[in-house]
Each structure stands twice: as structure tokens, then as C-alpha cells.
Coordinates of N, CA and C in Angstrom, one line a residue:
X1 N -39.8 45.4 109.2 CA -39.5 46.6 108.5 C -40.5 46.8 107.3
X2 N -41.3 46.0 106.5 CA -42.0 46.1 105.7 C -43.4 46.8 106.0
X3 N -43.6 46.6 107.4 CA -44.7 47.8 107.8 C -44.7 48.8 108.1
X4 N -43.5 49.3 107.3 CA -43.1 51.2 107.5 C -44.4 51.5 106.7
X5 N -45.1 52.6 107.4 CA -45.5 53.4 106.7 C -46.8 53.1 106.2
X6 N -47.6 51.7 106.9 CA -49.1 51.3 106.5 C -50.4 52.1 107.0
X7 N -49.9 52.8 107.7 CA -51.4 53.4 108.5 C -51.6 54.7 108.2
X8 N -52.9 54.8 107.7 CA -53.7 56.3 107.2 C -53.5 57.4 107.8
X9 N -53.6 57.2 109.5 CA -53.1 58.0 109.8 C -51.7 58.7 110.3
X10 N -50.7 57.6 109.4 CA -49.4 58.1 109.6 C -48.6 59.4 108.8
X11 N -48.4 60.5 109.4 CA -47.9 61.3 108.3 C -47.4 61.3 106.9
X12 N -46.7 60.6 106.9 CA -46.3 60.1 105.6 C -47.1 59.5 104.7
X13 N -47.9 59.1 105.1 CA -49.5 58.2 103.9 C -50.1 59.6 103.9
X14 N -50.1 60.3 104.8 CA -51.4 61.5 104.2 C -50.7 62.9 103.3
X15 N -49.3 63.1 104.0 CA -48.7 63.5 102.5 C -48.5 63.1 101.1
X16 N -48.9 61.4 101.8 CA -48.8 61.0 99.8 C -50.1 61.1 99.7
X17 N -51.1 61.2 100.1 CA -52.2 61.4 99.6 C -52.4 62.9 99.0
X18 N -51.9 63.9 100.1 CA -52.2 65.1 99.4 C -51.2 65.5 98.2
X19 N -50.1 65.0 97.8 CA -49.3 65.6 97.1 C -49.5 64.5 95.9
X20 N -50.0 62.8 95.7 CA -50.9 62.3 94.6 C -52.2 62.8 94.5
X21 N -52.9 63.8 95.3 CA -53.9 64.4 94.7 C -54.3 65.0 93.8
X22 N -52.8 65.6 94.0 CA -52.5 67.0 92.4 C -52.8 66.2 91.3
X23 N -52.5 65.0 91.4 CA -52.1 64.2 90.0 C -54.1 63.7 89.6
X24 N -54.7 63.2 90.4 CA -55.7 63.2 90.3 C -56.7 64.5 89.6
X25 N -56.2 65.8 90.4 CA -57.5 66.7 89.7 C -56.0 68.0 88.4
X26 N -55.3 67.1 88.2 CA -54.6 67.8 87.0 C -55.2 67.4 85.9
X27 N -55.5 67.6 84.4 CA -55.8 67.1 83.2 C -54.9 65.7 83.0
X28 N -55.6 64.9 82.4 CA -54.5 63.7 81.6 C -53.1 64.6 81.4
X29 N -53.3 65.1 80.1 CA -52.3 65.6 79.3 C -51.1 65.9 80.4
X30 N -51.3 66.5 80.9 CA -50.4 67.2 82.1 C -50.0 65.7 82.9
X31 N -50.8 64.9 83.1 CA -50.1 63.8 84.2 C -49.2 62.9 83.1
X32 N -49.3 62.9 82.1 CA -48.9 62.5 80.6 C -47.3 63.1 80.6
X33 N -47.4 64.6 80.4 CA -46.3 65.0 80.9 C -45.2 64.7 81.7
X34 N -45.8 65.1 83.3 CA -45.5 64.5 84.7 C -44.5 63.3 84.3
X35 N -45.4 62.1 83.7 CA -44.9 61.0 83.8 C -43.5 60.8 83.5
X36 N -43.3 61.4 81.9 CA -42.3 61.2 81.3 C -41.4 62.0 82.2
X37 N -41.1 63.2 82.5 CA -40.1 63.8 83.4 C -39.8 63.3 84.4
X38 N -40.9 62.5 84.8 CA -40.1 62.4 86.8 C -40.1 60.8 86.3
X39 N -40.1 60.3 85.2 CA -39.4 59.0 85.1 C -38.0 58.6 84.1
X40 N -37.8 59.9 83.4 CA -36.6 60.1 82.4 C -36.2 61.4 82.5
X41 N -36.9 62.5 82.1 CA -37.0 63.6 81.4 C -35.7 64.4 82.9
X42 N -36.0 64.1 83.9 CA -35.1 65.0 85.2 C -33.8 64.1 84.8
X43 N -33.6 62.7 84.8 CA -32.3 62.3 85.1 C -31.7 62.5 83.7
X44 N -32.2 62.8 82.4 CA -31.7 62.8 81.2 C -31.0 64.6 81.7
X45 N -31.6 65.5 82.4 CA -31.5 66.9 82.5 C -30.3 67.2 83.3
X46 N -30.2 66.3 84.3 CA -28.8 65.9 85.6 C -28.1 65.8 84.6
X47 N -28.2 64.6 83.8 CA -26.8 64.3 83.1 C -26.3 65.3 81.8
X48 N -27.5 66.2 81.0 CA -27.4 67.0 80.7 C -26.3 68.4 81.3
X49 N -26.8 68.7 82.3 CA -25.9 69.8 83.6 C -24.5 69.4 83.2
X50 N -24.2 68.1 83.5 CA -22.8 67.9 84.2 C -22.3 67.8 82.7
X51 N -22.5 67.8 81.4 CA -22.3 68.1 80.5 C -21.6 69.8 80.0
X52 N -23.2 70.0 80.3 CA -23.0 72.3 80.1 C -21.6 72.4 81.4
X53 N -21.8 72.1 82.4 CA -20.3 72.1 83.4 C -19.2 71.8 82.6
X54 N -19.1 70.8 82.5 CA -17.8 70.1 81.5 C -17.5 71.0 80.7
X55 N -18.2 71.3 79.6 CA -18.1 71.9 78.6 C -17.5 73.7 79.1
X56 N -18.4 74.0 80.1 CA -17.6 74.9 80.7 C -16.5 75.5 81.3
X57 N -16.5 74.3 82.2 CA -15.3 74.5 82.7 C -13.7 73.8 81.6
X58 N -13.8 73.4 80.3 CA -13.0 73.2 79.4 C -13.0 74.5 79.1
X59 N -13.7 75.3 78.4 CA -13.7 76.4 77.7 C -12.7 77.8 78.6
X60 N -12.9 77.1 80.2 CA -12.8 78.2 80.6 C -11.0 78.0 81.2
X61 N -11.0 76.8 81.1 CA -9.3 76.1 81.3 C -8.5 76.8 83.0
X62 N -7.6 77.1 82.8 CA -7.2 77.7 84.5 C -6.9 76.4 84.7
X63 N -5.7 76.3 85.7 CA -4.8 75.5 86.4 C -5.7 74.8 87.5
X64 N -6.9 75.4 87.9 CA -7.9 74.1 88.4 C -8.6 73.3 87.5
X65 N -8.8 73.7 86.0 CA -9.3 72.6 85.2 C -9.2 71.2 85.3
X66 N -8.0 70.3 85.6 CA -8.0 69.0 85.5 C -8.9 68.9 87.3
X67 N -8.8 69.8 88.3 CA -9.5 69.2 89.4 C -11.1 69.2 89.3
X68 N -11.5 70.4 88.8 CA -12.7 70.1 88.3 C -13.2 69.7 87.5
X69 N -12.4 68.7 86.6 CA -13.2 67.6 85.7 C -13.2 66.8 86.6
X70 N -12.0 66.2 87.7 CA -12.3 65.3 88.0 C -13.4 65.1 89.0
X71 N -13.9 66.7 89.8 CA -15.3 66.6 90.5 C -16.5 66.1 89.2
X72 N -16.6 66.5 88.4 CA -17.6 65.9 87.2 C -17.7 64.8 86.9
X73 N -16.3 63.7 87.1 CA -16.3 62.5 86.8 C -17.1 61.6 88.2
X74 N -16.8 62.9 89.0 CA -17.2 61.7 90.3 C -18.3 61.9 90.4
X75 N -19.3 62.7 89.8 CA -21.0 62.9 90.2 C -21.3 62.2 89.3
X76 N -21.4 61.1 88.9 CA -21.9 60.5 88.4 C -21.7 58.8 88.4
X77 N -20.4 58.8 89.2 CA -19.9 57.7 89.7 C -20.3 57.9 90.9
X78 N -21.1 58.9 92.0 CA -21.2 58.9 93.0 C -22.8 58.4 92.7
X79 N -23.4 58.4 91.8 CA -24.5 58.5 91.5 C -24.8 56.5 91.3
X80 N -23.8 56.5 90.5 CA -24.2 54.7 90.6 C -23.4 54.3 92.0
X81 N -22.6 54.4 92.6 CA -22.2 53.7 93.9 C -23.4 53.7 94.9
X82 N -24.0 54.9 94.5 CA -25.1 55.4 95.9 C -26.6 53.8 95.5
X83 N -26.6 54.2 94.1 CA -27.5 52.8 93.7 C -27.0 52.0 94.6
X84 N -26.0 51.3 93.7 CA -25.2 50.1 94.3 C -25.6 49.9 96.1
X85 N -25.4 50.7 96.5 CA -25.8 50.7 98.4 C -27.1 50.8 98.7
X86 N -28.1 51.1 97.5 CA -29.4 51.1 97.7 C -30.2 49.5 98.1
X87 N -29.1 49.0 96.9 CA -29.5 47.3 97.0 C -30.1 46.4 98.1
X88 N -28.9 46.8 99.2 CA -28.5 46.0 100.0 C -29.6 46.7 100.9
X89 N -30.1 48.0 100.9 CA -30.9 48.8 102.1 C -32.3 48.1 101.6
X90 N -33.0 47.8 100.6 CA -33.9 47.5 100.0 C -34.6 46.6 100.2
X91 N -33.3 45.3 99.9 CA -33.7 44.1 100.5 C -34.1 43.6 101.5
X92 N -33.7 44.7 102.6 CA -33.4 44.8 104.4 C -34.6 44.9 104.8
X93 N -35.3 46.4 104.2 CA -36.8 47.3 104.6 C -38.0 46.7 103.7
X94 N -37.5 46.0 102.8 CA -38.8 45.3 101.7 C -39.9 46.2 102.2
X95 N -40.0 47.3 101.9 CA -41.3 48.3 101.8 C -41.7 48.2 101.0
X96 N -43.1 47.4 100.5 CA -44.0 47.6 99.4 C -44.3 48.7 98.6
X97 N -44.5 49.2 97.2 CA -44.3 50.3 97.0 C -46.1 50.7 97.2
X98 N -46.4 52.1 97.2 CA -47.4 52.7 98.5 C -49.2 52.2 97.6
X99 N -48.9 52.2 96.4 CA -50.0 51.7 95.3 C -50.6 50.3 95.8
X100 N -49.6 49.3 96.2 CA -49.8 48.2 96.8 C -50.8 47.7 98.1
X101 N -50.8 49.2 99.3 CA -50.8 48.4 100.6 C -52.0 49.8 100.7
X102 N -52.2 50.7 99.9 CA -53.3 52.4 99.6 C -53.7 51.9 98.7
X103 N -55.0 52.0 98.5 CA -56.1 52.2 97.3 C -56.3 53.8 97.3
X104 N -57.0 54.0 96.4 CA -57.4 55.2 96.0 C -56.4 56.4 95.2
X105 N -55.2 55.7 94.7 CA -53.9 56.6 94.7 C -53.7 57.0 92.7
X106 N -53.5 57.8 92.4 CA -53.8 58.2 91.0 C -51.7 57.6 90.7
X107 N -52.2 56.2 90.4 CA -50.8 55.7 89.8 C -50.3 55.8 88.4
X108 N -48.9 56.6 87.7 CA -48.8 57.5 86.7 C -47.7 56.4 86.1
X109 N -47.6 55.6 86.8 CA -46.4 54.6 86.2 C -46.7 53.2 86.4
X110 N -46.6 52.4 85.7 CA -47.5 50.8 85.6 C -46.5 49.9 85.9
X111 N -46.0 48.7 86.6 CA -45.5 47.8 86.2 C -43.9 48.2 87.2
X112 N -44.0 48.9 88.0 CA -43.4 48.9 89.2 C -43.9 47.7 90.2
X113 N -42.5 46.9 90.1 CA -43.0 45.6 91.5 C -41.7 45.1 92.2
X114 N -40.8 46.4 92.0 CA -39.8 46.1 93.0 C -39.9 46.8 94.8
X115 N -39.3 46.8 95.1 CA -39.5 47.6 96.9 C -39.8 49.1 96.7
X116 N -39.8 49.8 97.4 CA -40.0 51.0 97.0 C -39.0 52.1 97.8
X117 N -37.9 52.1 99.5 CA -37.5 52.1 100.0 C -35.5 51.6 99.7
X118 N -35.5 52.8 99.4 CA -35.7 53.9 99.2 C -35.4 54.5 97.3
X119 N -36.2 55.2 96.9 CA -36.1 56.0 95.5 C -35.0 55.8 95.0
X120 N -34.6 55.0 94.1 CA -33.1 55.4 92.9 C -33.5 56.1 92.5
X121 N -34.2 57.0 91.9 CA -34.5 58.0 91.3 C -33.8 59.2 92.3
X122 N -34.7 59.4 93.1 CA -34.2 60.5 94.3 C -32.7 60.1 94.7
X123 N -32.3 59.2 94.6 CA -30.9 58.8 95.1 C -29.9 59.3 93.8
X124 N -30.3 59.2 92.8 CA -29.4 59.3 91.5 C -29.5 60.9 91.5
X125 N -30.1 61.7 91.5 CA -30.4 63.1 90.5 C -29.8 63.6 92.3
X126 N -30.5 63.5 92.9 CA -29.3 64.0 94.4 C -27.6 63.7 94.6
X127 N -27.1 62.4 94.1 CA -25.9 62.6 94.2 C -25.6 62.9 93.1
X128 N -25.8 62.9 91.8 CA -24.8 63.7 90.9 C -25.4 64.9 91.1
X129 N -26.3 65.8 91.9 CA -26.1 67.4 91.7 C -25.9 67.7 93.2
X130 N -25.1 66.8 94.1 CA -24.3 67.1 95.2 C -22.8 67.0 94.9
X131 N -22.6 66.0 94.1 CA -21.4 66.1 93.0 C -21.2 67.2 92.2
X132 N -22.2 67.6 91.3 CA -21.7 68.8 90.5 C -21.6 70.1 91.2
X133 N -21.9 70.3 92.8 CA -22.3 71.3 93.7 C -20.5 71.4 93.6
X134 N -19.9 70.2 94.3 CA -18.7 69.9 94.4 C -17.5 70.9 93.5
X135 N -18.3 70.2 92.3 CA -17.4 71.1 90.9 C -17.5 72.5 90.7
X136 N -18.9 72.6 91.0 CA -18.9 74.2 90.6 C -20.5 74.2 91.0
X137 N -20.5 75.9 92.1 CA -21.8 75.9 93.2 C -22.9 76.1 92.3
X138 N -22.8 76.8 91.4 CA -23.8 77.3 90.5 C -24.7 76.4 90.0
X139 N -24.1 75.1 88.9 CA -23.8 74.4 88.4 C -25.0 73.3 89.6
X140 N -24.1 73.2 90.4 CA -24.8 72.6 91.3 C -25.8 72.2 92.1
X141 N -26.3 73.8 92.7 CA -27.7 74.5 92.9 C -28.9 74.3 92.2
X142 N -28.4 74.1 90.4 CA -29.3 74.1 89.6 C -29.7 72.3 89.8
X143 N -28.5 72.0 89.5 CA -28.8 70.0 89.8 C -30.0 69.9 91.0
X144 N -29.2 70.5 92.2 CA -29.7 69.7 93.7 C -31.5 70.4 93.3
X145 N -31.9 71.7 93.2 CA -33.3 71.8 92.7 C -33.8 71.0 91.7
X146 N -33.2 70.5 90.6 CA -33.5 69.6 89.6 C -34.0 68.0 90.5
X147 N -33.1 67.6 91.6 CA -33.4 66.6 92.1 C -34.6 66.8 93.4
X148 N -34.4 68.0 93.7 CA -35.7 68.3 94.7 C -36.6 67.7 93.9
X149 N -37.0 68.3 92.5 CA -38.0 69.0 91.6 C -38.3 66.7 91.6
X150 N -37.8 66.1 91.2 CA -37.3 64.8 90.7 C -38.4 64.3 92.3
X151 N -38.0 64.4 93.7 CA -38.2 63.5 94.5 C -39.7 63.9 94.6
X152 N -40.0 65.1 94.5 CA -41.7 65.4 94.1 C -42.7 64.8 93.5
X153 N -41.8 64.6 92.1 CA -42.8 63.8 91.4 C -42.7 62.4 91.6
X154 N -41.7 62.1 92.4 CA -42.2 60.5 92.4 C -43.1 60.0 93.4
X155 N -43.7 61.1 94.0 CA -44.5 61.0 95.5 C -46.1 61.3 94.3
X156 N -45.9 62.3 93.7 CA -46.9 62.7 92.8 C -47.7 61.6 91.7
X157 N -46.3 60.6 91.1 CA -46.5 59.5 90.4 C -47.3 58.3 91.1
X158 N -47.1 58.7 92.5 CA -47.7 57.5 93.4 C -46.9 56.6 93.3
X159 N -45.7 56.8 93.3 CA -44.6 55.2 92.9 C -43.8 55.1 94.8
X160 N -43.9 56.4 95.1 CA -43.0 56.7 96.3 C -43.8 57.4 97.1
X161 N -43.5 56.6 99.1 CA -43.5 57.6 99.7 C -42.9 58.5 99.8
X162 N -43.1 59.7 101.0 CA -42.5 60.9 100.4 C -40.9 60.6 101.6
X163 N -40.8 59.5 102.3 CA -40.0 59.2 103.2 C -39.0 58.4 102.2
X164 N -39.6 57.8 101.1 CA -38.4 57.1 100.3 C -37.7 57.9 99.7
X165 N -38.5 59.2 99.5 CA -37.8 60.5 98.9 C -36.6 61.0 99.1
X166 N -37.1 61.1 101.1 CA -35.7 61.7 101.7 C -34.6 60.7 101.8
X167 N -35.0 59.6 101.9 CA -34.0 58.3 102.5 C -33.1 58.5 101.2
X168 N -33.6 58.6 99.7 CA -32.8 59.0 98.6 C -32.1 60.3 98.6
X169 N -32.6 61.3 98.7 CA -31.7 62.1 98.9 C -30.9 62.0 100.3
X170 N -30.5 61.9 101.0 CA -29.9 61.7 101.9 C -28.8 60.1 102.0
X171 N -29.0 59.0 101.0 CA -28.2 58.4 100.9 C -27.2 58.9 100.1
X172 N -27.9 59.6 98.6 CA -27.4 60.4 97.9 C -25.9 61.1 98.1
X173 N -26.4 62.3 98.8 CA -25.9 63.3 99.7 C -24.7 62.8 100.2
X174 N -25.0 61.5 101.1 CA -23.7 60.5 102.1 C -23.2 60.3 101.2
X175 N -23.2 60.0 100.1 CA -22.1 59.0 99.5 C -21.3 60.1 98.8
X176 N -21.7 61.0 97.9 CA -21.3 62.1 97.1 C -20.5 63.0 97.8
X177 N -20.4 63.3 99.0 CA -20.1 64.3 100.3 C -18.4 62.9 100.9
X178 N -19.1 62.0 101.2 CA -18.4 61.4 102.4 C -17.3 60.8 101.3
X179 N -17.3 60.0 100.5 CA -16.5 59.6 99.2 C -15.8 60.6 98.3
X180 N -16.7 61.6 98.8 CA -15.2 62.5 97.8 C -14.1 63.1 97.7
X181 N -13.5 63.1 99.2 CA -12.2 63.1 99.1 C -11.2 62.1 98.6
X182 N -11.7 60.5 99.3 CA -10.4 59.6 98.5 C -10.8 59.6 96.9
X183 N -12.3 59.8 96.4 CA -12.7 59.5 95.2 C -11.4 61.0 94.2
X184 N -11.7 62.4 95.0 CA -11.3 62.8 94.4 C -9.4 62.7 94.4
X185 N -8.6 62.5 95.5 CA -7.4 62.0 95.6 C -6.8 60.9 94.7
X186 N -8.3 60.1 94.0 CA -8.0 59.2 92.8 C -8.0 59.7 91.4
X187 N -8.9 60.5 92.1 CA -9.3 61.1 90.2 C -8.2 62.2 89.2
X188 N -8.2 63.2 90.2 CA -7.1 64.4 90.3 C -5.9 64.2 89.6
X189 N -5.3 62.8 90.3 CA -3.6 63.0 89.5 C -4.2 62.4 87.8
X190 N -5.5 61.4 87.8 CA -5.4 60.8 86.8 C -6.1 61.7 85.5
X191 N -6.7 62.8 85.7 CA -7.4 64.3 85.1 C -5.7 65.2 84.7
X192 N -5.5 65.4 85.3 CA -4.0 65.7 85.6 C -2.9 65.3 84.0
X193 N -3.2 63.8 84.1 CA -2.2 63.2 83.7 C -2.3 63.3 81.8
X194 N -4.3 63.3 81.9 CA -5.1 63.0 80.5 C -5.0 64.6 80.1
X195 N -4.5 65.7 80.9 CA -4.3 67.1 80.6 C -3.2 67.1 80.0
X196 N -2.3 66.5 80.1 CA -0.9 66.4 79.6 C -0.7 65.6 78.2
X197 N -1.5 64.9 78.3 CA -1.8 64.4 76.5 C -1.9 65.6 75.6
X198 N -1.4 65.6 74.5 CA -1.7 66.0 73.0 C -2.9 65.8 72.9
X199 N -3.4 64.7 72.7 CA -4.8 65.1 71.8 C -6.3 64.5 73.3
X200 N -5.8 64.0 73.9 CA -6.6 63.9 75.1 C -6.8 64.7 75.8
X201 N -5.7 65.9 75.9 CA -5.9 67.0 77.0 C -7.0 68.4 76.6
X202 N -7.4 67.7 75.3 CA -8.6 68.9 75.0 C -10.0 67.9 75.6
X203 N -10.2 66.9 76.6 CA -10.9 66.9 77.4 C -10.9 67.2 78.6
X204 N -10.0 67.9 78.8 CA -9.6 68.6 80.0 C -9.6 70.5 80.0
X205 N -8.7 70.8 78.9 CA -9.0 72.5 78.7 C -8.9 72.3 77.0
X206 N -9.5 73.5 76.3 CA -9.5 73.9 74.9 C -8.0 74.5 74.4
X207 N -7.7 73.1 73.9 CA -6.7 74.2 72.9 C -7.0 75.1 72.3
X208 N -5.9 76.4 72.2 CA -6.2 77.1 71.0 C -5.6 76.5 69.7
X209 N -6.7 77.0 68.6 CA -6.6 76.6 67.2 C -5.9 77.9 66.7
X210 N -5.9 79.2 66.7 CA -5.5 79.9 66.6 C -4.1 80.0 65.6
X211 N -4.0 80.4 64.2 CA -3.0 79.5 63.2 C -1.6 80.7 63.5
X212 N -0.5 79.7 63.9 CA 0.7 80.0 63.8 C 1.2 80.0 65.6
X213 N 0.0 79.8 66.6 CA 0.1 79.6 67.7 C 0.6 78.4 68.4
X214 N 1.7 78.8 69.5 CA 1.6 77.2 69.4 C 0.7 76.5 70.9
X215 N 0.7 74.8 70.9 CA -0.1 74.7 72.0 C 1.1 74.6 73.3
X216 N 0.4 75.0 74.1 CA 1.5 74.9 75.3 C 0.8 74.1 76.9
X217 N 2.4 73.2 77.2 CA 1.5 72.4 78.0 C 1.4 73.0 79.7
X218 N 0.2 72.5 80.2 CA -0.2 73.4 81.3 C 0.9 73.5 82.5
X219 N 1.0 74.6 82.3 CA 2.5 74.9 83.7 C 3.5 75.2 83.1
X220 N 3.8 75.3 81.9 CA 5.3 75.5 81.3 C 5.0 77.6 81.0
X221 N 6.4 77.9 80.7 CA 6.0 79.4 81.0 C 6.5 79.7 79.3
X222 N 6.2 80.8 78.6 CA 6.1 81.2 76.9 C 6.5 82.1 77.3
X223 N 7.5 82.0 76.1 CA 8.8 82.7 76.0 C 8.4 84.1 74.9
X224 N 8.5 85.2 75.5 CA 8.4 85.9 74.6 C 8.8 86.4 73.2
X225 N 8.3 86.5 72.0 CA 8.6 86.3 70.9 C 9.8 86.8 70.3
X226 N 10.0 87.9 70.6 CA 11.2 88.6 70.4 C 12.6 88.2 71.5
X227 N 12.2 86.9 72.2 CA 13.2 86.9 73.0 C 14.5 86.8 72.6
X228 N 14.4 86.0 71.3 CA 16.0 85.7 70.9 C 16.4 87.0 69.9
X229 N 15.4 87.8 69.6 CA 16.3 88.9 69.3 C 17.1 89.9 70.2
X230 N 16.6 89.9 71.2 CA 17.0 90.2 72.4 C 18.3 89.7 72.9
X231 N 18.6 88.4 72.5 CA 19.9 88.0 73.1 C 20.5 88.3 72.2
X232 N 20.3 87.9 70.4 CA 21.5 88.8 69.9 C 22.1 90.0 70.0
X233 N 21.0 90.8 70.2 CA 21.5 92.1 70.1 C 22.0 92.3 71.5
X234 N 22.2 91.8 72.3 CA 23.0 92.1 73.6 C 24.3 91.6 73.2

């Protein structure tokens, strides 16, 4: 398995050539850039998202709130399990990473000497924005292009073929997709349960602060103000 992908004229070597070219006839400054985003800057932005979601979907409360925190909790737990399965695929395919076995390649990141087969990078920023798709499509859309944007540059960095790319998004994908129903059958009652707290359940929807209001717990029905004047006077 470790001679996936050696020969010049295999598709995949000459897309990494053409798409590490960019990085070649771009300015420093710019590959400077490059660097830092497609090695921090995208997965600090994923976990950013699923934050502005959260934050959103608190704000915006409704009787699916506790289910869609708990889709938020699981993109990011689907995000390290999918690692975690990376492990064991890694050690299997021991594919050299493509700087190693290609000369000529404009390398933007130093001191890579693990396998290359398949991208945690591409595997991380794909399953939490197939996760946040889960929680909310919008939300989601924006992730899964954030992680396109993500498996780009690591073909551009010269750290990755563009096959470790897909193998990451598509482990990604499997795990985020195929784990989420028992993940979310676990998560649900216990989002549920942290809604029903006092002072925990404002991680779940916004209390109102609103002075002389009271807080009410989700599902119980408010009695109208005048009700008990209403029964005396009958």
C-alpha cells in the first residue's frame, strides 16, 4: 500500500503538481498567508461556525432547541472519532507524504514526517461541517465549503495528495452521517435534561432577563395574568 500514488504519470501526482504550482508562482507573502489558514486559520473558523450556530440557535430557543444543541455537540465529537479511525487507516496504507517520494514540489509546511493517507485536516473541518449541516443547513453549507476550501490547500501546501483529500472528506462524511443517529439518541435526552436546569438551561435557550418576568420551564403553559381575577369575579 505504500506505493499509492508514486508514478508521474499517475493522475493524482500531476494534479498535485498542478494545484502546488499555484504555490510556486504566488508571491511569498501570499504562500505566508496560505500557510497559516490551511494549517490553523480554516479549523480555528469550523469551530468558530459551530459556535455563531450555538449562539444562534440559543437566541432563537423553540422546542427543537435542546435537539439542535445536541447536533452541535456531535460535530465536533464526530470530528475527533473520525481522527481516532484515521489511526488505524494510516498505519495500514503508510503512504509517504508526496514531498518525500516528488522533488520539485513548493513545500509550505516543514517538519511533517508522519503518513500522509489520509488528511486529518480534511477529515476534521469535513466532519464537523457535515455535523453542523445536521444542525442547521445554512450553517452547514458554510462549514462543508470551509472544508472544501481546507482540503485545497493542503494539496497546495504540498503536504497532501489530492486523494488524501477525498479519503478525508469521505471518512469525514461516514462517520458524521452514519453515527448520528445513536450519537444523537444519546445526546437529545441529555441536552433535554441540561434545558431543564435553572442556571444550565441558558446553554440551551436564553432566558429572558426582562424585570418582573418570570422564567418558565420549556413545555409548561403561562397562565394568564388576570387569571385569578377572573375566578374571583365569577
Amino acid at each position: 500500500m505504500a506505493g499509492l500514488a508514486q508514478s508521474g504519470s499517475n493522475p493524482d501526482v500531476e494534479l498535485l503538481y498542478d494545484i502546488n504550482g499555484l504555490a510556486k508562482d504566488a508571491p511569498s507573502w501570499f504562500d505566508r498567508i496560505m500557510e497559516f489558514v490551511g494549517e490553523y486559520g480554516l479549523l480555528l473558523a469550523v469551530v468558530l461556525l459551530v459556535v455563531w450556530c450555538w449562539w444562534s440557535v440559543r437566541r432563537r430557543g423553540g422546542e427543537e432547541a435542546a435537539s439542535s444543541v445536541a447536533a452541535l455537540v456531535w460535530a465536533p465529537l464526530a470530528a475527533g472519532i473520525a481522527v481516532l479511525v484515521n489511526v488505524p487507516i494510516r498505519g495500514f496504507v503508510e503512504r509517504p507524504r508526496p514531498f518525500v517520494s516528488h522533488e520539485g514540489l513548493d513545500v509550505l509546511v516543514s517538519g511533517k514526517t508522519d503518513f500522509s493517507f489520509v488528511s486529518d485536516h480534511a477529515t476534521i473541518t469535513m466532519a464537523m461541517g457535515v455535523g453542523l449541516f445536521v444542525a442547521h443547513r445554512k450553517f452547514g453549507l458554510a462549514g462543508i465549503g470551509l472544508a472544501l476550501l481546507e482540503g485545497f490547500l493542503r494539496v497546495y501546501m504540498g503536504v497532501h495528495y489530492p486523494t488524501d483529500v477525498i479519503g478525508g472528506f469521505a471518512l469525514g462524511t461516514a462517520v458524521a452521517l452514519l453515527l448520528s443517529p445513536p450519537a444523537m439518541a444519546l445526546l437529545t435526552p441529555v441536552m433535554k435534561a441540561v434545558e431543564r436546569s435553572p442556571r444550565a438551561g441558558r446553554l440551551i435557550r436564553r432566558r429572558s432577563s426582562a424585570p418582573g418576568q418570570e422564567t418558565l420551564i420549556p413545555g409548561s403553559r403561562k397562565e394568564p395574568a388576570d387569571s385569578e381575577e377572573r375566578d374571583l369575579a365569577a
